[in-house]
Amino acid sequence: MIHAARILFLLLLLFPLRGNADTTRFYLLEFRQNVDKSAFTRISKGLKEAEKRADYCIIDLNTYGGAVDAADSIRSAILRCRIPVVAFIDIQAASAGALISIACDSIYMAKGSSIGAATVVNGSGEVMPDKYQSFMRAMMRSTAESHGKKSIVREGRRVEVWHRDPEVAEKMVGTDSVLSFTPLEAIENGFCEGEAQSVEEVIGKILSGSNDNSEYIIERQEITALDSIIYFLMNPFLQSLFLMLIIGGIYFEMQSPGIGFALAAAIGGALLYFAPLYLEGLAQYWEILLFIAGIVLLALEIFVIPGFGVAGIAGIIAVIASLTFAMVDNDMLRHNGAIDIKPVIKPLAIVLVSITVSVCGSILLASRIYGTKAFSRIALKNDLSADEGFVGVEKGELESLTGRTAVVATDLKPVGKVDIGGRLYPARINFGYAHRGQKVMITSAEGGELHCDAI
């Protein structure tokens, strides 16, 4: 008996009772913005913190909606949260906000608030085709179904009914008649646990309906100035601009090595693109290293390896893959033990569109600035003196050299000088590179320089 008492005493020393053992901890997330990627990042981060520090997570919600893919990601994060998540709607939970609210374990609404109207629209507010509405209806149904059924007594009989009716949830999505609820209507239809005018009142209702002690602590998610900057830089529009800077800078630097500002723009774009994603835990080490490896492979293909083959293709794939996966929370790629590619679709589309626009824009811009005096001050010289072995030539004279054989005077990687009959001309090799002393065939004359192929 004495031995058992000693063991109990030691256990109490090792695992002391908390000062207020039954104090309930709440973690509060404020969601008062459009549903977008930055919102997902902040809410997802908050939910992970709440799991570590609290018994409940409350989302103080007021939004008119936003991007469907971001809403789907937030919905998934809520459904996977290991502690109860409570939505406090004050004042709106429209469109994507309704989907997020229904994903929560409990919903409380302030007077004058509403939930519903989840029809999918584009950026101009126009209703999207029915295939988008069908997808949204399916998400609303599956989200409502995720809460399962409850047992109630109806007409003297115990029956099983949905905690959130999937058929009612899908009626919030439509093109003709769209369903929205006031607090009383939401309560009647099982989409709200009750009315509340403040977070404290929500907590009171939660504690009164459970066995928890009436004592509680509220911890709020803190948003620092650095967090605000990071979320701003993660705006999809800015991310697209950073992608264009990266691709455009690389394109210009490859066209005219040594420009300097183009390479600086690409590096700056890469830092602005990867830094906020890395700080928020989206971009991993391997994704950044994959991007660097892709750039190295492209450089090797252009400046070292003649032609365009495996290294170039591998480089392009590596760059696209790294830019795409850096935008994706890797935890979202695994669902119930299987790989889910849905989170990758939109980031991949953004990357491909940005690359296409950037390349096309760079080609157009290059054709306009390469021949200007301002460009000649920051790039390779366009005016070549006789003291350096050059002589002034007219465009027609350059074109007359087409078909001639020349000797490489300085390495063409891809630009340099060639010697034709003792005279030096600016030249660019079409594919690969050519060393000094190698013979090349002049194929054309464009932009004040000769274009050639290795013989």
C-alpha positions as a printed Julia matrix, in Angstrom:
455×3 Matrix{Float64}:
   0.0    0.0     0.0
   2.84   2.33    0.93
   4.65   1.39   -2.31
   1.56   2.29   -4.37
   1.26   5.67   -2.6
   4.89   6.46   -3.43
   4.3    5.62   -7.1
   1.24   7.88   -7.15
   3.26  10.69   -5.54
   6.02  10.34   -8.13
   3.47  10.4   -10.98
   1.99  13.61   -9.61
   5.46  15.15   -9.55
   6.17  14.07  -13.13
   2.73  15.0   -14.48
   1.42  17.79  -12.28
  -2.16  18.93  -12.66
  -2.45  22.21  -14.54
  -3.33  25.25  -12.43
  -6.76  25.14  -14.04
  -6.91  21.6   -15.33
 -10.33  22.04  -16.93
  -9.62  25.41  -18.57
 -10.72  25.19  -22.21
  -8.42  26.76  -24.77
  -9.74  28.44  -27.9
  -7.64  29.54  -30.88
  -9.22  32.41  -32.84
  -8.66  32.97  -36.57
 -10.06  36.09  -38.19
 -11.13  35.58  -41.8
 -12.22  38.94  -43.19
 -10.93  38.95  -46.75
 -11.47  37.41  -50.16
 -10.82  33.7   -50.43
  -7.47  33.42  -52.19
  -4.11  31.72  -51.91
  -2.85  34.0   -49.14
  -6.04  33.3   -47.15
  -5.47  29.56  -47.51
  -1.87  29.9   -46.36
  -2.84  31.93  -43.29
  -5.81  29.73  -42.3
  -3.91  26.5   -42.91
  -1.04  27.77  -40.77
  -3.51  28.85  -38.07
  -5.23  25.46  -38.0
  -1.9   23.71  -37.46
  -1.1   26.09  -34.6
  -4.56  25.52  -33.11
  -4.03  21.75  -33.09
  -0.92  22.22  -30.96
  -2.2   24.87  -28.58
  -5.99  24.65  -28.19
  -9.05  22.47  -27.66
 -11.18  24.35  -30.21
 -10.49  26.57  -33.2
 -12.93  29.4   -33.99
 -12.95  31.07  -37.41
 -14.46  34.57  -37.2
 -15.77  34.72  -40.77
 -16.92  37.59  -42.96
 -16.32  37.08  -46.69
 -18.13  37.35  -49.99
 -16.1   34.45  -51.38
 -13.3   34.22  -53.91
 -11.27  31.56  -55.71
 -12.85  28.09  -55.73
  -9.52  26.25  -55.61
  -8.41  28.23  -52.55
 -11.78  27.55  -50.89
 -11.41  23.85  -51.64
  -7.94  23.85  -50.04
  -9.25  25.65  -46.93
 -12.21  23.24  -46.77
  -9.83  20.26  -46.9
  -7.59  21.74  -44.2
 -10.61  22.23  -41.91
 -11.9   18.7   -42.49
  -8.47  17.28  -41.63
  -8.06  19.36  -38.47
  -7.81  17.12  -35.4
  -9.73  19.49  -33.09
 -13.28  20.85  -33.51
 -13.47  23.88  -35.81
 -16.28  26.39  -35.22
 -17.43  29.02  -37.74
 -18.76  32.32  -36.4
 -20.39  34.11  -39.36
 -20.33  37.85  -38.83
 -21.73  39.08  -41.29
 -21.38  37.18  -44.58
 -20.46  33.64  -45.61
 -21.29  33.9   -49.31
 -20.14  31.74  -52.2
 -16.79  30.15  -51.25
 -17.39  31.36  -47.7
 -20.44  29.08  -47.48
 -18.33  26.07  -48.48
 -15.77  26.92  -45.8
 -18.48  27.36  -43.15
 -20.15  24.04  -43.95
 -16.78  22.3   -43.54
 -16.67  23.43  -39.89
 -17.99  21.19  -37.13
 -20.3   23.91  -35.78
 -21.73  27.14  -37.2
 -22.96  30.15  -35.25
 -24.37  33.25  -36.94
 -24.76  36.85  -35.85
 -28.07  38.65  -36.34
 -28.34  40.07  -39.85
 -25.84  37.6   -41.27
 -26.37  35.14  -44.12
 -24.9   31.98  -45.62
 -25.23  30.57  -49.14
 -25.25  31.9   -52.73
 -22.36  29.66  -53.79
 -22.8   29.94  -57.57
 -19.46  29.95  -59.43
 -18.74  33.18  -61.34
 -15.74  34.55  -63.23
 -13.75  37.69  -62.46
 -16.4   39.85  -64.13
 -19.24  38.37  -62.08
 -20.64  36.34  -64.98
 -22.04  32.9   -64.18
 -19.71  30.11  -65.3
 -20.92  27.14  -67.44
 -22.81  24.32  -65.73
 -19.78  22.01  -65.51
 -18.3   24.45  -62.96
 -21.6   24.61  -61.08
 -21.76  20.8   -61.06
 -18.27  20.62  -59.56
 -19.22  23.14  -56.88
 -22.46  21.3   -56.09
 -20.49  18.07  -55.64
 -18.11  19.81  -53.22
 -21.0   21.24  -51.23
 -22.67  17.8   -51.04
 -19.51  15.94  -50.03
 -18.67  18.6   -47.43
 -22.14  18.3   -45.88
 -21.92  14.49  -45.97
 -18.55  14.56  -44.18
 -20.33  15.43  -40.92
 -22.29  12.2   -41.05
 -25.72  11.5   -39.58
 -27.31  11.96  -36.19
 -30.09  10.1   -34.4
 -33.3   12.0   -33.61
 -36.83  11.1   -32.5
 -39.45  11.85  -35.14
 -43.15  10.95  -34.65
 -42.25   8.66  -31.77
 -39.58   6.84  -33.77
 -35.8    7.19  -33.66
 -34.41   7.88  -37.12
 -31.03   8.75  -38.65
 -30.8   12.1   -40.44
 -27.93  14.06  -41.94
 -26.26  16.52  -39.59
 -26.0   18.84  -42.64
 -28.43  17.87  -45.41
 -26.4   17.39  -48.66
 -29.42  18.17  -50.85
 -29.91  21.5   -49.1
 -26.19  22.28  -49.41
 -26.16  21.73  -53.17
 -29.15  24.03  -53.62
 -26.87  26.89  -52.57
 -25.28  26.48  -56.02
 -27.33  27.28  -59.09
 -27.82  29.53  -62.09
 -31.52  30.37  -61.75
 -32.57  29.96  -58.12
 -29.83  30.19  -55.48
 -30.42  29.3   -51.83
 -29.28  31.56  -48.97
 -30.16  31.37  -45.28
 -30.7   33.91  -42.53
 -29.71  32.73  -39.03
 -33.22  31.46  -38.2
 -33.57  29.71  -41.56
 -30.13  28.14  -41.16
 -31.09  26.86  -37.69
 -34.35  25.39  -39.02
 -32.5   23.59  -41.84
 -29.68  22.29  -39.66
 -26.98  24.6   -41.03
 -26.48  26.6   -37.86
 -26.19  25.62  -34.19
 -27.42  28.98  -32.92
 -27.22  32.75  -32.93
 -24.41  34.69  -31.26
 -23.32  38.3   -31.29
 -19.69  37.84  -30.32
 -16.93  35.27  -30.11
 -17.37  35.2   -26.33
 -21.05  34.35  -26.76
 -20.11  31.55  -29.17
 -17.72  30.16  -26.56
 -20.44  30.35  -23.92
 -22.79  28.29  -26.07
 -20.07  25.72  -26.79
 -19.2   25.31  -23.12
 -22.84  25.17  -22.0
 -23.53  22.37  -24.46
 -20.56  20.28  -23.38
 -18.99  18.9   -20.24
 -16.16  21.46  -20.4
 -15.46  23.78  -17.52
 -16.78  27.33  -17.85
 -13.24  28.73  -17.6
 -11.55  29.4   -20.92
  -8.62  31.13  -22.61
  -8.68  32.75  -26.05
  -5.48  32.9   -28.08
  -5.59  34.95  -31.28
  -3.52  34.34  -34.38
  -0.92  37.09  -34.59
  -0.19  38.63  -38.0
   3.17  40.42  -37.99
   4.33  43.06  -40.48
   6.51  40.39  -42.11
   3.49  38.09  -42.42
   1.53  40.88  -44.13
   4.35  41.42  -46.63
   4.6   37.69  -47.31
   0.85  37.34  -47.88
   0.95  40.38  -50.18
   3.77  38.87  -52.26
   1.82  35.6   -52.51
  -0.98  37.33  -54.4
  -1.57  35.25  -57.59
  -1.25  38.34  -59.8
   2.13  39.27  -58.31
   3.29  35.66  -58.48
   2.49  35.69  -62.22
   4.52  38.9   -62.64
   7.47  37.33  -60.82
   7.25  34.32  -63.13
   7.36  36.64  -66.15
  10.41  38.4   -64.7
  12.18  35.06  -64.27
  11.41  33.73  -67.75
  11.81  37.09  -69.52
  15.14  37.76  -67.81
  16.46  34.32  -68.72
  15.31  34.78  -72.33
  17.01  38.18  -72.72
  20.22  36.97  -71.08
  20.39  33.99  -73.43
  19.78  36.2   -76.43
  22.52  38.68  -75.49
  24.86  37.31  -72.81
  26.45  40.02  -70.7
  23.51  42.44  -70.64
  23.47  42.27  -66.84
  20.12  43.87  -66.1
  18.25  40.91  -67.64
  20.07  38.45  -65.4
  19.47  40.73  -62.4
  15.74  40.86  -63.24
  15.59  37.05  -63.42
  17.39  36.66  -60.09
  15.17  39.32  -58.48
  12.04  37.63  -59.83
  13.2   34.25  -58.52
  13.87  35.69  -55.04
  10.49  37.43  -54.91
   8.78  34.26  -56.15
  10.45  31.65  -53.94
  11.15  33.65  -50.74
   7.54  34.1   -49.5
   6.64  30.55  -50.54
   9.66  29.16  -48.7
   9.0   31.22  -45.56
   5.41  29.95  -45.49
   6.52  26.34  -45.85
   5.15  25.84  -49.38
   8.43  25.84  -51.29
  10.76  23.09  -50.08
  14.53  22.74  -50.46
  14.17  20.21  -53.25
  11.95  22.54  -55.29
  14.48  25.38  -55.11
  17.34  23.01  -55.94
  15.29  21.62  -58.84
  14.87  25.16  -60.21
  18.63  25.82  -59.97
  19.35  22.46  -61.64
  16.95  23.34  -64.47
  18.72  26.68  -65.08
  22.11  24.94  -65.09
  20.89  22.35  -67.61
  19.54  25.09  -69.89
  22.83  27.0   -69.67
  24.79  23.85  -70.52
  22.52  23.16  -73.48
  22.9   26.66  -74.9
  26.53  27.49  -74.16
  28.31  24.13  -73.97
  26.4   21.32  -75.68
  25.77  21.81  -79.43
  22.17  21.55  -80.61
  19.16  21.13  -78.38
  18.55  17.76  -76.79
  18.14  15.91  -73.52
  19.75  18.56  -71.3
  17.57  21.35  -72.7
  14.33  19.37  -72.42
  15.24  18.2   -68.92
  16.03  21.79  -67.94
  12.68  23.08  -69.18
  10.79  20.3   -67.35
  12.78  20.94  -64.15
  12.08  24.7   -64.22
   8.35  24.23  -64.87
   8.04  21.52  -62.22
   9.9   23.55  -59.58
   7.87  26.72  -60.22
   4.63  24.71  -60.1
   5.24  22.62  -56.99
   6.61  25.63  -55.1
   3.05  27.03  -55.17
   1.53  23.83  -53.73
   1.29  22.71  -50.12
   2.82  19.24  -50.39
   0.5   17.96  -47.64
  -2.43  18.61  -50.02
  -0.99  16.15  -52.55
  -1.7   13.19  -50.28
  -5.28  12.32  -49.41
  -6.29   9.06  -47.73
  -3.01   7.48  -48.75
  -3.42   8.35  -52.45
  -1.88  11.07  -54.62
  -4.25  13.93  -55.42
  -3.21  16.01  -58.46
  -6.04  18.55  -58.18
  -3.96  21.04  -56.15
  -1.35  21.06  -58.96
  -3.69  21.91  -61.85
  -4.12  25.65  -61.28
  -0.47  26.37  -60.33
   0.66  24.49  -63.46
  -1.76  26.52  -65.6
  -0.47  29.77  -64.05
   3.14  28.78  -64.75
   2.48  27.74  -68.37
   0.44  30.85  -69.16
   3.04  33.09  -67.53
   5.85  31.43  -69.49
   3.96  31.77  -72.77
   3.1   35.42  -72.18
   6.65  36.18  -71.0
   8.36  34.54  -74.0
   6.02  36.16  -76.52
   6.37  39.53  -74.8
  10.16  39.17  -74.65
  10.38  38.42  -78.37
   8.26  41.46  -79.18
  10.2   43.68  -76.78
  13.56  42.43  -78.04
  12.67  43.33  -81.62
  11.95  46.89  -80.49
  14.92  47.62  -78.24
  17.87  45.68  -79.63
  18.62  48.34  -82.23
  18.19  51.4   -79.97
  21.05  53.58  -78.7
  19.88  53.18  -75.1
  20.24  49.41  -75.39
  23.74  49.69  -76.8
  24.85  51.38  -73.56
  23.89  48.38  -71.42
  24.5   45.49  -73.84
  27.18  44.32  -76.24
  28.41  47.16  -78.47
  26.62  47.75  -81.75
  29.2   50.3   -83.02
  32.45  48.52  -83.87
  35.56  50.55  -84.7
  38.17  49.99  -87.39
  40.84  49.93  -84.67
  39.33  46.7   -83.41
  39.39  45.15  -86.87
  35.83  46.15  -87.86
  34.76  48.22  -90.81
  31.47  49.93  -91.34
  29.14  47.96  -93.61
  25.71  48.57  -95.0
  22.87  46.13  -94.57
  23.1   45.15  -98.22
  26.79  44.31  -97.83
  26.07  42.06  -94.87
  23.37  40.27  -96.83
  25.81  39.77  -99.71
  27.96  37.65  -97.4
  25.25  35.0   -97.16
  26.66  31.67  -98.28
  30.28  32.65  -97.59
  32.59  30.66  -95.36
  34.04  32.5   -92.36
  36.58  31.77  -89.63
  35.55  32.28  -86.0
  37.67  35.1   -84.54
  36.21  34.95  -81.02
  34.2   32.11  -79.54
  30.55  32.2   -80.6
  28.57  31.42  -77.42
  26.31  32.29  -79.19
  27.6   35.76  -80.26
  31.09  36.92  -81.16
  33.17  37.85  -84.21
  33.99  36.12  -87.47
  36.72  36.84  -90.02
  35.87  37.02  -93.7
  38.73  38.04  -95.96
  40.63  39.74  -93.15
  37.64  41.78  -92.0
  35.79  41.2   -88.73
  32.01  41.1   -88.52
  29.62  40.66  -85.55
  28.08  37.21  -85.75
  25.71  34.85  -83.98
  25.72  31.06  -84.35
  22.26  29.59  -84.9
  22.75  26.4   -82.85
  25.24  25.37  -80.21
  28.57  27.17  -80.16
  31.8   27.51  -82.19
  35.39  27.88  -81.0
  37.97  30.33  -82.27
  39.53  29.09  -85.51
  36.54  26.93  -86.46
  34.93  27.47  -89.86
  31.28  28.46  -90.17
  28.83  29.06  -93.01
  26.99  32.41  -93.16
  23.24  31.72  -93.47
  21.7   35.19  -93.13
  22.15  38.76  -91.94
  19.69  40.14  -89.37
  19.76  42.96  -86.85
  23.18  44.23  -87.92
  24.92  40.88  -87.47
  25.66  37.72  -89.43
  23.97  34.43  -88.57
  25.92  31.27  -89.22
  26.05  27.49  -88.8
  29.05  25.39  -87.84
  30.64  23.43  -90.69
